Short mmCIF file of C-alpha atoms in Angstrom, two decimals:
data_model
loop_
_atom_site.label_atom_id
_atom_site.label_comp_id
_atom_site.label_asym_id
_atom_site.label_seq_id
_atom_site.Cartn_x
_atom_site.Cartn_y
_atom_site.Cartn_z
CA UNK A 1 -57.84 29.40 -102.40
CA UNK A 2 -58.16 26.45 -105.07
CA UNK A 3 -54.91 25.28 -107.03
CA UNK A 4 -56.31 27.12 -110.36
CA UNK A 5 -56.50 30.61 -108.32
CA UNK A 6 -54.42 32.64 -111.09
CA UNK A 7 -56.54 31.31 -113.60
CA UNK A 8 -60.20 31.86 -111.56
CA UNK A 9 -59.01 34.98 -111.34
CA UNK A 10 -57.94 35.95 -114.86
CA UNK A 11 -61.34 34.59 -115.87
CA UNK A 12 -63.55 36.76 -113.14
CA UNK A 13 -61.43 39.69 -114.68
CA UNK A 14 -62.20 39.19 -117.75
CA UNK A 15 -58.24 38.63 -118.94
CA UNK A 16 -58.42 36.75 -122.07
CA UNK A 17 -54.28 36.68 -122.94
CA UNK A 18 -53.80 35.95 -118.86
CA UNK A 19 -56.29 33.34 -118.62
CA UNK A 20 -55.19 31.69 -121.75
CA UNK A 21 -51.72 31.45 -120.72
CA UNK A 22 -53.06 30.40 -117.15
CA UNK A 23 -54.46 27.61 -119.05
CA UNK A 24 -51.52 27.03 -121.18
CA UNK A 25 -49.15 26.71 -117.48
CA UNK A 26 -51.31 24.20 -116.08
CA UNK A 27 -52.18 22.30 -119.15
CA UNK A 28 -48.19 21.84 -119.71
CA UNK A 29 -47.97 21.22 -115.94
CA UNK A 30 -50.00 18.05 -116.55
CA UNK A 31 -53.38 19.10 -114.83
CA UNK A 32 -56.65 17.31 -115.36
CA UNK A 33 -58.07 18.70 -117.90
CA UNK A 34 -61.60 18.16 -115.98
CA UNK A 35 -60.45 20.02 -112.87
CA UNK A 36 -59.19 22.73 -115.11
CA UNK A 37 -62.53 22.85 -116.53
CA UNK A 38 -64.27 22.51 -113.16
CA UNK A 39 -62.27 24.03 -110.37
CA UNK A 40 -60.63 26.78 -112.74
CA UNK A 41 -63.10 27.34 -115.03
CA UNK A 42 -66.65 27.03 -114.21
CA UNK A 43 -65.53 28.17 -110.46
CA UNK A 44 -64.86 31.49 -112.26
CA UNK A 45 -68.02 31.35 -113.98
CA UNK A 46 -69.82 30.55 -110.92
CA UNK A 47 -68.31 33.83 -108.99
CA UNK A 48 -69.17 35.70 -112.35
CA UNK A 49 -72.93 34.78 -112.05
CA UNK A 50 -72.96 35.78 -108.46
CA UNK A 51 -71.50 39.24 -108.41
CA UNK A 52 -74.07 39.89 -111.36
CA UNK A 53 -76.75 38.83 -109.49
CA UNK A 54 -75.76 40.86 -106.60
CA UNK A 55 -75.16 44.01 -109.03
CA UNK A 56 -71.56 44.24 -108.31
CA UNK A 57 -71.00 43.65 -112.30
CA UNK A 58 -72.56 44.22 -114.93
CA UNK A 59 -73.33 43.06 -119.11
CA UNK A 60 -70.37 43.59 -120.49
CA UNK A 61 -68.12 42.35 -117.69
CA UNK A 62 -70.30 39.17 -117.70
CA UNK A 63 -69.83 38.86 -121.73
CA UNK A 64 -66.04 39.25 -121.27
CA UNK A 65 -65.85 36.52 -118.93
CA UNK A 66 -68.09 34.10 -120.97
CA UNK A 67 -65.65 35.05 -123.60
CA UNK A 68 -62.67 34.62 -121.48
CA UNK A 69 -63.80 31.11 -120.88
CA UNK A 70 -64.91 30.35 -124.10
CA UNK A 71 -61.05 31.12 -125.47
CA UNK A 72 -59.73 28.72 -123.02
CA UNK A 73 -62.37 26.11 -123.62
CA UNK A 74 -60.63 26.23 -126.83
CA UNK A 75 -57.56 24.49 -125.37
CA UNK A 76 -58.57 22.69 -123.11
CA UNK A 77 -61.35 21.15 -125.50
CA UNK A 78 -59.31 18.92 -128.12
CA UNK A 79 -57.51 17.38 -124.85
CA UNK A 80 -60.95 15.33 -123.80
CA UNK A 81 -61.08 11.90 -124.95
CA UNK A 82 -64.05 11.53 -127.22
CA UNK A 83 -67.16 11.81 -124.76
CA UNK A 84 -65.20 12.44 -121.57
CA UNK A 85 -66.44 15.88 -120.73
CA UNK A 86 -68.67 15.71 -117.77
CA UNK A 87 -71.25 18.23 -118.39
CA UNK A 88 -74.22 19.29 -115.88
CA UNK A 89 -76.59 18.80 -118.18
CA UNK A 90 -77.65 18.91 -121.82
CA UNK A 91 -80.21 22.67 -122.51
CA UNK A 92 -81.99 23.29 -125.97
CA UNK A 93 -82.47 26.90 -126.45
CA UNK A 94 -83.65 29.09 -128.61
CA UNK A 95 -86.56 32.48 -129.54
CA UNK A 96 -89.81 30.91 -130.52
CA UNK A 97 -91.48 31.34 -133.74
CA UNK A 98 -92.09 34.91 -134.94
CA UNK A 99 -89.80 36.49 -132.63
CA UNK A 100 -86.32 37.59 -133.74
CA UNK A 101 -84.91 39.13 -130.64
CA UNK A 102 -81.73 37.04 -129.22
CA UNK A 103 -80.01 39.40 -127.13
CA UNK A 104 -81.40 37.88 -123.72
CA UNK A 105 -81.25 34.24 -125.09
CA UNK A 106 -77.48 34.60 -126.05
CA UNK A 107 -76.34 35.63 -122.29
CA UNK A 108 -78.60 33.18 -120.95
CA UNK A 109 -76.98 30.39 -123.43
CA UNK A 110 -73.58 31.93 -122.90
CA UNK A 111 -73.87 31.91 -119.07
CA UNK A 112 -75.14 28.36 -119.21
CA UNK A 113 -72.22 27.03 -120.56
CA UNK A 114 -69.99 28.79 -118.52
CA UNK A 115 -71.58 26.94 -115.78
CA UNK A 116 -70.68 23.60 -117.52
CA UNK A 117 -73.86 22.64 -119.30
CA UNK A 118 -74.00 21.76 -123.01
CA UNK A 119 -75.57 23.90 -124.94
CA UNK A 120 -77.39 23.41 -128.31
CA UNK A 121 -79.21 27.06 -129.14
CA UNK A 122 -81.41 26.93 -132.15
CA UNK A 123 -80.89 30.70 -132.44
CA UNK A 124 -84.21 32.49 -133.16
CA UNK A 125 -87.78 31.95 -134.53
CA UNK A 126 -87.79 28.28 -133.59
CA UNK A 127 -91.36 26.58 -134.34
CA UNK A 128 -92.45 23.92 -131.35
CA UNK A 129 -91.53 20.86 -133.56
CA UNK A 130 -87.55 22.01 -134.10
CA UNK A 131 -87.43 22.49 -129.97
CA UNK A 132 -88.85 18.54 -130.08
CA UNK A 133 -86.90 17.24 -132.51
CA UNK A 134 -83.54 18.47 -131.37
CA UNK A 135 -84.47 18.13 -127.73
CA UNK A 136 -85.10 14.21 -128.72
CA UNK A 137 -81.89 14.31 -131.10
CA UNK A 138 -79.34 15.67 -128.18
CA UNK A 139 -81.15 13.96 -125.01
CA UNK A 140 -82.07 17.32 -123.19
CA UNK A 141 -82.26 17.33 -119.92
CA UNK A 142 -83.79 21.34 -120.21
CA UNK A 143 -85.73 23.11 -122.69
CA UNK A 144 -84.98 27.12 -122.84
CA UNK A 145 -87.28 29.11 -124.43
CA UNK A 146 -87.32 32.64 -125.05
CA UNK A 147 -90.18 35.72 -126.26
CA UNK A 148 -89.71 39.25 -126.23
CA UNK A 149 -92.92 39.50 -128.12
CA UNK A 150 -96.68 39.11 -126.77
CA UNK A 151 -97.90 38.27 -130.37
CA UNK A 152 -94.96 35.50 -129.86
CA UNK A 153 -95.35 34.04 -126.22
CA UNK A 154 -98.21 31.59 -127.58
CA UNK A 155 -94.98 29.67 -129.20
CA UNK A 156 -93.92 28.94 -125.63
CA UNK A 157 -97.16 27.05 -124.57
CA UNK A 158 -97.11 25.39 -127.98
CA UNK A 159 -93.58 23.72 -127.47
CA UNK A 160 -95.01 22.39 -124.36
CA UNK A 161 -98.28 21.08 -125.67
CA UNK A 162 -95.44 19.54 -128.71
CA UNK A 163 -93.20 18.38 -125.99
CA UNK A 164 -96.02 16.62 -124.40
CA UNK A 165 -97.44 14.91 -127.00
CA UNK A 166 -94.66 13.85 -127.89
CA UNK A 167 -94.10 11.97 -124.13
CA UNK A 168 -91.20 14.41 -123.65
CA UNK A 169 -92.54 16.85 -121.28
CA UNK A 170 -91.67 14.32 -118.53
CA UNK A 171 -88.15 13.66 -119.47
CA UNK A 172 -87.03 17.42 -119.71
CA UNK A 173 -87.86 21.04 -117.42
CA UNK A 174 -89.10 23.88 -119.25
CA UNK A 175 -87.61 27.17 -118.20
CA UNK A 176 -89.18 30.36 -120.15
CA UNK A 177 -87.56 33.80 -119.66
CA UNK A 178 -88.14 37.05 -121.88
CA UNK A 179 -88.90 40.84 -121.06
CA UNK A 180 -93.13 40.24 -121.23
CA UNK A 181 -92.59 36.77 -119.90
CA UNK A 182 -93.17 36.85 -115.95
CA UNK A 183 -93.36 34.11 -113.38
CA UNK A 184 -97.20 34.48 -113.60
CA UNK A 185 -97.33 33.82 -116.91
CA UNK A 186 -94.49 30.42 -116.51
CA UNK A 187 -96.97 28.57 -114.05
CA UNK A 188 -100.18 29.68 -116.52
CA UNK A 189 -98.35 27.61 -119.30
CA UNK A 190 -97.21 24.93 -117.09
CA UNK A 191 -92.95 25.43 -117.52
CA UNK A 192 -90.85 24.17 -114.78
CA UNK A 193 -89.32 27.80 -114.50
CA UNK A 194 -88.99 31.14 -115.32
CA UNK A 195 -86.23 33.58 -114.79
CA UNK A 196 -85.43 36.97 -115.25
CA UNK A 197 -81.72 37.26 -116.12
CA UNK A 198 -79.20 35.36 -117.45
CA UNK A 199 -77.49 34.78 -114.06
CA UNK A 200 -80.89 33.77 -112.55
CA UNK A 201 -81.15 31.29 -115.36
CA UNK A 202 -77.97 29.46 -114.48
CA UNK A 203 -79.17 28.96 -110.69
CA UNK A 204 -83.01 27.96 -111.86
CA UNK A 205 -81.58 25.49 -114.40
CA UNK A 206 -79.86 23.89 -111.33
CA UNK A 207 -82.40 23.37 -109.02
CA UNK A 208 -84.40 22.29 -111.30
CA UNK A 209 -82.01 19.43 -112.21
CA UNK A 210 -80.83 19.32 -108.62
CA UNK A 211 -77.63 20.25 -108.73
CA UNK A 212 -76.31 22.13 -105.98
CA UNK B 1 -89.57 67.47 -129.88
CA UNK B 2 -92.31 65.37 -129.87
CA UNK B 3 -92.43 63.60 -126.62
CA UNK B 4 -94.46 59.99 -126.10
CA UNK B 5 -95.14 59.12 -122.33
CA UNK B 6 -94.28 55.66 -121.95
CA UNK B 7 -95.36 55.38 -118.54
CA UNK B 8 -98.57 53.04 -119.34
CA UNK B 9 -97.14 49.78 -119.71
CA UNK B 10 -97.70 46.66 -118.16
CA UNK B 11 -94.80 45.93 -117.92
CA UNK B 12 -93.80 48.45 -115.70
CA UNK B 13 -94.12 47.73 -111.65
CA UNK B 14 -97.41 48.30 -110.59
CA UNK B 15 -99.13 48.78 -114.09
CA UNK B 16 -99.75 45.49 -114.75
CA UNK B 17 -102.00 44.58 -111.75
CA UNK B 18 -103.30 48.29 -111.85
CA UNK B 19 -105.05 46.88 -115.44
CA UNK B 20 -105.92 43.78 -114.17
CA UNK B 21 -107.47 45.23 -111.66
CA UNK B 22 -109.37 47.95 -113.77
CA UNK B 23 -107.91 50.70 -111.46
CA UNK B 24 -108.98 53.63 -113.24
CA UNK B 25 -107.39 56.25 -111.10
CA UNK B 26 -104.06 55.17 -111.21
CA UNK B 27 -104.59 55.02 -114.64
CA UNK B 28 -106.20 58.23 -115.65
CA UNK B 29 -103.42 60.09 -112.77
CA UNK B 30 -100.65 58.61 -114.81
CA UNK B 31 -101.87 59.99 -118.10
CA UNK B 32 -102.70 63.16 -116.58
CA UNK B 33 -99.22 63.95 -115.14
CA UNK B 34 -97.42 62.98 -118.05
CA UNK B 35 -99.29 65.18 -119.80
CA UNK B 36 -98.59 67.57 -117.65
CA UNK B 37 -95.12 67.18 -117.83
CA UNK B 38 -95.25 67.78 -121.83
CA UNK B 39 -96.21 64.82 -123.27
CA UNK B 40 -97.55 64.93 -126.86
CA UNK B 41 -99.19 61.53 -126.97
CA UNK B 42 -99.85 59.21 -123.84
CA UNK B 43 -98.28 55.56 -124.85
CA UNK B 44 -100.99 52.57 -124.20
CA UNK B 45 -99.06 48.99 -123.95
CA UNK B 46 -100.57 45.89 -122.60
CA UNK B 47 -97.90 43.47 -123.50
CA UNK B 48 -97.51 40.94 -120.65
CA UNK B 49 -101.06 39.73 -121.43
CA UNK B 50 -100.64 38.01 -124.30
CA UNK B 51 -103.96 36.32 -124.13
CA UNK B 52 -106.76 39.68 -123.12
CA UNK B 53 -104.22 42.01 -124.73
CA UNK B 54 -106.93 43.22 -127.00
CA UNK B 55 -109.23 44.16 -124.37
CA UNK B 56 -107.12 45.55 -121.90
CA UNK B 57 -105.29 48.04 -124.30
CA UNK B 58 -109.58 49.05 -125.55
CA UNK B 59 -110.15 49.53 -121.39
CA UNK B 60 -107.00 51.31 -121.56
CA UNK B 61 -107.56 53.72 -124.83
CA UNK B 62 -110.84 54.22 -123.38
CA UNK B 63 -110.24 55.55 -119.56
CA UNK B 64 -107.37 57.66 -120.65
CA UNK B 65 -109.46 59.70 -123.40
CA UNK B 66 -112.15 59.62 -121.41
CA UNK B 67 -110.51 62.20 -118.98
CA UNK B 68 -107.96 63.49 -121.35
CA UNK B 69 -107.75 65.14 -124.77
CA UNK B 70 -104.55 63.65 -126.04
CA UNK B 71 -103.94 60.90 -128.85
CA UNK B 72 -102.60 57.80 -127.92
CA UNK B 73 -99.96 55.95 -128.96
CA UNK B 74 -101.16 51.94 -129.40
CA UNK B 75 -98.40 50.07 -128.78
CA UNK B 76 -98.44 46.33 -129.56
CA UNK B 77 -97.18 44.14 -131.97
CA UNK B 78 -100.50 42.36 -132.07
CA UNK B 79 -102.91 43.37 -135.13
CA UNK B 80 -105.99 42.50 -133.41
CA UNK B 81 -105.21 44.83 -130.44
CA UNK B 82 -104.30 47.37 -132.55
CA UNK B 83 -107.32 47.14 -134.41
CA UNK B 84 -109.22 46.93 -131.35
CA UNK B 85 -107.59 50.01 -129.72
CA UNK B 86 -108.03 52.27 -132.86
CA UNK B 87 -111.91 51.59 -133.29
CA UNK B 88 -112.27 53.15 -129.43
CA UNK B 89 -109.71 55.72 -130.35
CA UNK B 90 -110.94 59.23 -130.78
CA UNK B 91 -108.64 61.06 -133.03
CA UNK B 92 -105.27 60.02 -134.62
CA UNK B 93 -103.31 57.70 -132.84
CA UNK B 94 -100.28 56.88 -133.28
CA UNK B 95 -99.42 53.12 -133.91
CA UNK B 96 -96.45 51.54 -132.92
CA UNK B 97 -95.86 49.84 -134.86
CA UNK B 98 -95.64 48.11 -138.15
CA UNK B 99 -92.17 45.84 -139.56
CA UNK B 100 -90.72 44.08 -142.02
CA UNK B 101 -91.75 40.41 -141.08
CA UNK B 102 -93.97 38.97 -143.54
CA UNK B 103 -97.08 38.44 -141.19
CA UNK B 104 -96.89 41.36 -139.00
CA UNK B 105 -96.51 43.26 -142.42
CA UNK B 106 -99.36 42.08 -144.03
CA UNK B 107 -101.48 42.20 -140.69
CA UNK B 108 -100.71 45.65 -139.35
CA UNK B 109 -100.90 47.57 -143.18
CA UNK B 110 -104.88 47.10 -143.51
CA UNK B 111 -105.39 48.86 -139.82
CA UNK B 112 -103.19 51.71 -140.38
CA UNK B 113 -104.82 52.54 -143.99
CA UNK B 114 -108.33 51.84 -142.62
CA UNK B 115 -108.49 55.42 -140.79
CA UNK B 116 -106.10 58.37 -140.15
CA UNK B 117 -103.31 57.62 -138.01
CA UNK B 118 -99.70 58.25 -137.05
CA UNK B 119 -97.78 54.80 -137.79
CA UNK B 120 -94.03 53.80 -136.46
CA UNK B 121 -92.34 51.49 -138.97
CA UNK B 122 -89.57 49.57 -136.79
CA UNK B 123 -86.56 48.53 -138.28
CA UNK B 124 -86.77 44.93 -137.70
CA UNK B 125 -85.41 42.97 -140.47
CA UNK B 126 -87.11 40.34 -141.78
CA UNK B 127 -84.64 37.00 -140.27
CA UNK B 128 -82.20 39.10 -138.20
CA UNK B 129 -81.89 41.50 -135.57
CA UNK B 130 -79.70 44.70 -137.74
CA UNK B 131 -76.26 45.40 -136.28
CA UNK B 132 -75.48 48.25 -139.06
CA UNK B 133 -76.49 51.74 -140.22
CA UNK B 134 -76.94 50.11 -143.58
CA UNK B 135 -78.71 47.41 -142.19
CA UNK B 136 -81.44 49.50 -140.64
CA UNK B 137 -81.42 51.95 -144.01
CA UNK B 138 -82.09 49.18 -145.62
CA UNK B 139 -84.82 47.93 -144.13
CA UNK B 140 -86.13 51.92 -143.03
CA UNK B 141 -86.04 52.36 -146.90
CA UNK B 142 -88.50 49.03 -147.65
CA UNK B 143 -90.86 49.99 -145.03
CA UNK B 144 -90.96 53.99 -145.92
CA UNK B 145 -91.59 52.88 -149.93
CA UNK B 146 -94.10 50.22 -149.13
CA UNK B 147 -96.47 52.47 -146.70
CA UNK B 148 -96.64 55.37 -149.22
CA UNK B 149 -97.32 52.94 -151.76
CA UNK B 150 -100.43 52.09 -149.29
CA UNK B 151 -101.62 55.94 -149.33
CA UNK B 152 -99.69 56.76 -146.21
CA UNK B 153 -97.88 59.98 -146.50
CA UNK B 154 -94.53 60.71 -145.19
CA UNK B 155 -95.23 62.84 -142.44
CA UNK B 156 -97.61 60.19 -140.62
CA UNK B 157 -94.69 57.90 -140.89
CA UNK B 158 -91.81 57.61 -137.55
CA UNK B 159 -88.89 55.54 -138.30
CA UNK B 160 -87.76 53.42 -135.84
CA UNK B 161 -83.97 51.99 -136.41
CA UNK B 162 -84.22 49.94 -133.80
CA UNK B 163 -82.29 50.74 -130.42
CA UNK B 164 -80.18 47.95 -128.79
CA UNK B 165 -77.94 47.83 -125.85
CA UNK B 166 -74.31 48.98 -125.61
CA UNK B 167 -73.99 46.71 -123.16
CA UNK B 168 -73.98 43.26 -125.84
CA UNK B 169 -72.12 45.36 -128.32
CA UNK B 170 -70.35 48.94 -128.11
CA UNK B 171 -71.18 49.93 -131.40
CA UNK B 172 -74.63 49.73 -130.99
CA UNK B 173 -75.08 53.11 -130.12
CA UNK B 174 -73.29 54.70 -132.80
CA UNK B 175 -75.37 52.55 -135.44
CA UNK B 176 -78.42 53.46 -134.20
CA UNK B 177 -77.18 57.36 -134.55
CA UNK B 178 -76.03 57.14 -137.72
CA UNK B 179 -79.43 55.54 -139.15
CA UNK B 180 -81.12 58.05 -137.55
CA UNK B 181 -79.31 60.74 -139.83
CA UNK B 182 -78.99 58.51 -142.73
CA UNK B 183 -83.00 58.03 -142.58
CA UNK B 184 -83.88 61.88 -142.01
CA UNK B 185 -81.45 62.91 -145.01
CA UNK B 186 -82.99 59.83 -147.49
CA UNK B 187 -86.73 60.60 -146.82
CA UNK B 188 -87.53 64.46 -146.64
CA UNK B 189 -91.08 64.60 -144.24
CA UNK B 190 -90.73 61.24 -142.47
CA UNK B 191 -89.86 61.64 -138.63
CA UNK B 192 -87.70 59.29 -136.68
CA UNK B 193 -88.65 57.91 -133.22
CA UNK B 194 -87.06 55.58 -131.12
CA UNK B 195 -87.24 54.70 -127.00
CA UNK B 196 -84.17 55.51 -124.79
CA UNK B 197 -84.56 52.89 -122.62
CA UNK B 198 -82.91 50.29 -124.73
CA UNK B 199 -79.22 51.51 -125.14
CA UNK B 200 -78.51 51.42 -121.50
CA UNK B 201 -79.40 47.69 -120.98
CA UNK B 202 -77.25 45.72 -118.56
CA UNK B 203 -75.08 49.10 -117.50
CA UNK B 204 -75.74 50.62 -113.99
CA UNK B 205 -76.60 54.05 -114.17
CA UNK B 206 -78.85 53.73 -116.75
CA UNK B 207 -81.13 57.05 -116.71
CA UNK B 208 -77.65 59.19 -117.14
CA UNK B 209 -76.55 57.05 -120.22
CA UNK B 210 -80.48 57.45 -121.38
CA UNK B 211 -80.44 60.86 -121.50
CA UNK B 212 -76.96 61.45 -123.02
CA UNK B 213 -77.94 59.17 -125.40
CA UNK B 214 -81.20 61.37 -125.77
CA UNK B 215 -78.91 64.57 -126.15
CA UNK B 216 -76.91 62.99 -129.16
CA UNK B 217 -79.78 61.14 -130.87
CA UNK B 218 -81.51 65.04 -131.14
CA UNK B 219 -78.55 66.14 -132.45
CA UNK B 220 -78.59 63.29 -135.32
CA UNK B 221 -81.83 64.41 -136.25
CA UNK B 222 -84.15 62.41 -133.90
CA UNK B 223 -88.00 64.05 -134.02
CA UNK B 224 -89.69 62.26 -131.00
CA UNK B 225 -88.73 60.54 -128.08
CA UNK B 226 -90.87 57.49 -126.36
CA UNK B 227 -89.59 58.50 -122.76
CA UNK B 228 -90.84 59.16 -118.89
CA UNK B 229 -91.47 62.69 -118.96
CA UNK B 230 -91.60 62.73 -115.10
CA UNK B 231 -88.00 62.29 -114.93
CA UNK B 232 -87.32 65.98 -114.56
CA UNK B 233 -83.34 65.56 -115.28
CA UNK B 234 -84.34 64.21 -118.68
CA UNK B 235 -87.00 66.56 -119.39
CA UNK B 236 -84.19 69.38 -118.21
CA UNK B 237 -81.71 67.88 -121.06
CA UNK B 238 -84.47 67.33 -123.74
CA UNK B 239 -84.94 71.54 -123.48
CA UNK B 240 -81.79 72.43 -123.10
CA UNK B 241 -80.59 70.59 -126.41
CA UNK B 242 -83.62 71.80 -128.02
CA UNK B 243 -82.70 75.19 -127.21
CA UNK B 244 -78.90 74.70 -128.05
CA UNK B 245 -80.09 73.28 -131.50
CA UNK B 246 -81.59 76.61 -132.18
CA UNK B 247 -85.28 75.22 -131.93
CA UNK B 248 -86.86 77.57 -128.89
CA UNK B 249 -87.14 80.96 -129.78
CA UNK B 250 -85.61 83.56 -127.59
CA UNK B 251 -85.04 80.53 -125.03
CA UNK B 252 -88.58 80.61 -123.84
CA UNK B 253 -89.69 76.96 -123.29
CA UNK B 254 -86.57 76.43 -121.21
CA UNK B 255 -87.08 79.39 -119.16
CA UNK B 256 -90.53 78.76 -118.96
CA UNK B 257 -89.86 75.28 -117.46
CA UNK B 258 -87.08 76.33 -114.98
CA UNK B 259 -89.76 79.66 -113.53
CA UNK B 260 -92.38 76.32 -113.11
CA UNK B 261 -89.90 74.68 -111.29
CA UNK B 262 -90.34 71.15 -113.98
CA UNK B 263 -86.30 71.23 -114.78
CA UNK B 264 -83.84 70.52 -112.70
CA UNK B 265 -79.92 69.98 -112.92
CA UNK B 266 -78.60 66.87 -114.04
#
């Protein structure tokens, strides 16, 4: 049982009004903000991942969560001296050229941040030289592409080539993901990783960067 | 009902190294028994290759006809592969499909007014997934007009409005419903087609939500299904509403089914 239990819990449940006031109590209380963020927070989000990996939840208890979080976020946000949110890591993200489809990219972003990394997501049909420039621009630490599309999967060896010429394919992991996309496929094109749901995404982001 | 087996797809467990592979019996076996089970057209997609797509959906269009007299359904995205597959085909496939974006628009049009053919016109739009009815009119309406205007007559053309999961957003269902009607009331001859699979994204249970969805999308209008026509509990629901829509004379192709033992109870 950790201090924030009332508001892990709110979170896991999906309790928007609960969790905010959770937030509100502790907040008031004088808390950290950064344990609120980490121990209530992202704890939550961490439990959320897991019981969707395991098939004990499912979508739309996930997206309540995310949103859940994202609400209290919202409070606990303007309360963070300028640049003193810790985050796990900086991802890029977006669908890659030609392809439209963002339904698996937005639970994989959304889950992502739950889990405390920042998130910038290009949204979709994002040419190799946008994933670049913004990866350069925001100091990624991860690259996350996404193709629902064969005509569009070429994009994803394409931002690599781009990321390599431009000497960033060293400085950031590539992790691809998308309904044709398989792990086969991932090592062909030489990304870092591949997963297959959004929850799966959150734990291959981490070892990558080697975080526990 | 016209039924499309979907069952030949890469990226389904098993077909993908069954291609690779070039095992023709698995192959030709699950064409067979889908045709068996009443499938109109036998649905060729060889997706997760993005590189030999092309050549594995010709192997594929070739071993299926080559033991059975049904048309195919090409299903890619990819022009050249569609081109590919319809030179091999023997008949009148049916292509799935052709949309809105400007290059997949201008690529796909050529093949499907090159020779006869069925073609499904999807109703992606041309920056944005649709979230509306009148989104997916919209865009149904473009695609419909531009096709005749290329010699293709309504009834080759299937819309598509584009089925996405309840899961991400409740009302996706009901949208894709009501463009279903709203397309089969504004163009008199054109069909609408759509996969089931789709709508029950990220839900557990999904083969029960499939086929209720099934169930209310044929009573919107919806004139073929891309489904697994093995799964007996859909196939059992699929003739049943058929029959309760008044469209099986004196009952017989449900009664027929149950005597031959392909229906069961949900």
């Amino acid at each position: 049982m950790n201090e924030y239990e009332s508001l892990t819990q709110a979170v896991i449940k999906g309790d928007i009004q609960l969790a905010v006031s959770e937030t509100r109590k502790y907040v008031d209380a004088g808390a950290d903000v950064q344990s609120i963020l980490d121990k209530g927070l992202i704890a939550a989000m961490d439990t959320v991942g897991e019981n969707f990996s395991t098939g004990r939840i499912f979508v739309p208890q996930m997206l309540r969560s995310a949103k859940t979080m994202q609400e209290c976020m919202n409070i606990i946000k303007p309360l963070f001296q300028e640049g003193d949110v810790t985050t796990k890591g900086t991802v890029v993200i977006g669908t890659v050229k030609g392809d439209l489809h963002d339904i698996g990219k937005n639970l994989v972003s959304m889950m992502l941040e739950g889990a405390g990394f920042a998130i910038t997501d290009l949204g979709v049909d994002v040419p190799p030289d946008k994933f670049v420039q913004k990866a350069q621009e925001v100091g990624a630490d991860v690259v996350g592409m996404s193709a629902l599309l064969s005509i569009t999967m070429p994009g994803m060896p394409a931002t690599i080539e781009a990321l390599t010429a431009s000497g960033l394919k060293e400085k950031v992991k590539v992790i691809v993901g998308g309904a044709p996309v398989t792990e086969k496929y991932a090592n062909e094109i030489d990304a870092d990783g591949y997963a297959p749901d959004a929850a799966t995404a959150v734990v291959e982001v981490k070892k990558l960067l080697g975080i526990s | 009902m016209i039924i499309v087996g979907e069952k030949i797809n890469t990226s389904r467990p098993g077909m993908g190294e069954a291609v690779e592979q070039r095992n023709r019996a698995l192959i030709v076996r699950t064409a067979l028994d889908q045709a068996q089970a009443g499938a109109d057209y036998i649905d060729v997609n060889a997706g997760t290759f993005p590189k030999d797509e092309a050549v594995h959906l010709c192997w594929l269009v070739e071993t299926v006809q080559s033991e059975l007299d049904l048309p195919l359904c090409l299903d890619s995205p990819n022009p050249e592969a569609l081109s590919e597959g319809m030179k091999r085909h023997n008949g009148a496939p049916m292509i799935n499909s052709i949309s809105l974006e400007e290059d997949r628009f201008k690529a796909v049009l050529p093949i499907v007014a090159s020779q006869p053919c069925e073609v499904v016109a999807l109703c992606m739009g041309r920056a944005s997934m649709p979230t509306t009815v009148e989104d997916r009119v919209e865009v149904g309406k473009e695609l419909v007009a531009k096709l005749m205007e290329a010699g293709i007559s309504a009834e080759r053309i299937y819309v598509d409005p584009l089925i996405q999961p309840v899961s991400v957003d409740v009302q996706m269902g009901i949208a894709a419903l009501g463009a279903i009607r709203e397309i089969m009331k504004a163009f008199p001859g054109v069909k609408t087609i759509c996969g089931l699979s789709n709508v029950s994204y990220g839900l557990p249970e999904r083969r029960l939500i499939n086929r209720s969805f099934l169930a209310l999308a044929m009573s919107y209008g919806l004139s073929a299904a891309i489904l697994d026509p093995m799964d007996r509990r859909l196939m059992g629901t699929l003739l049943a509403v058929d029959m309760l829509l008044g469209r099986d004379e004196y009952c017989e192709k449900f009664i027929e089914a149950y005597q031959e033992g392909r229906i069961v109870e949900a």
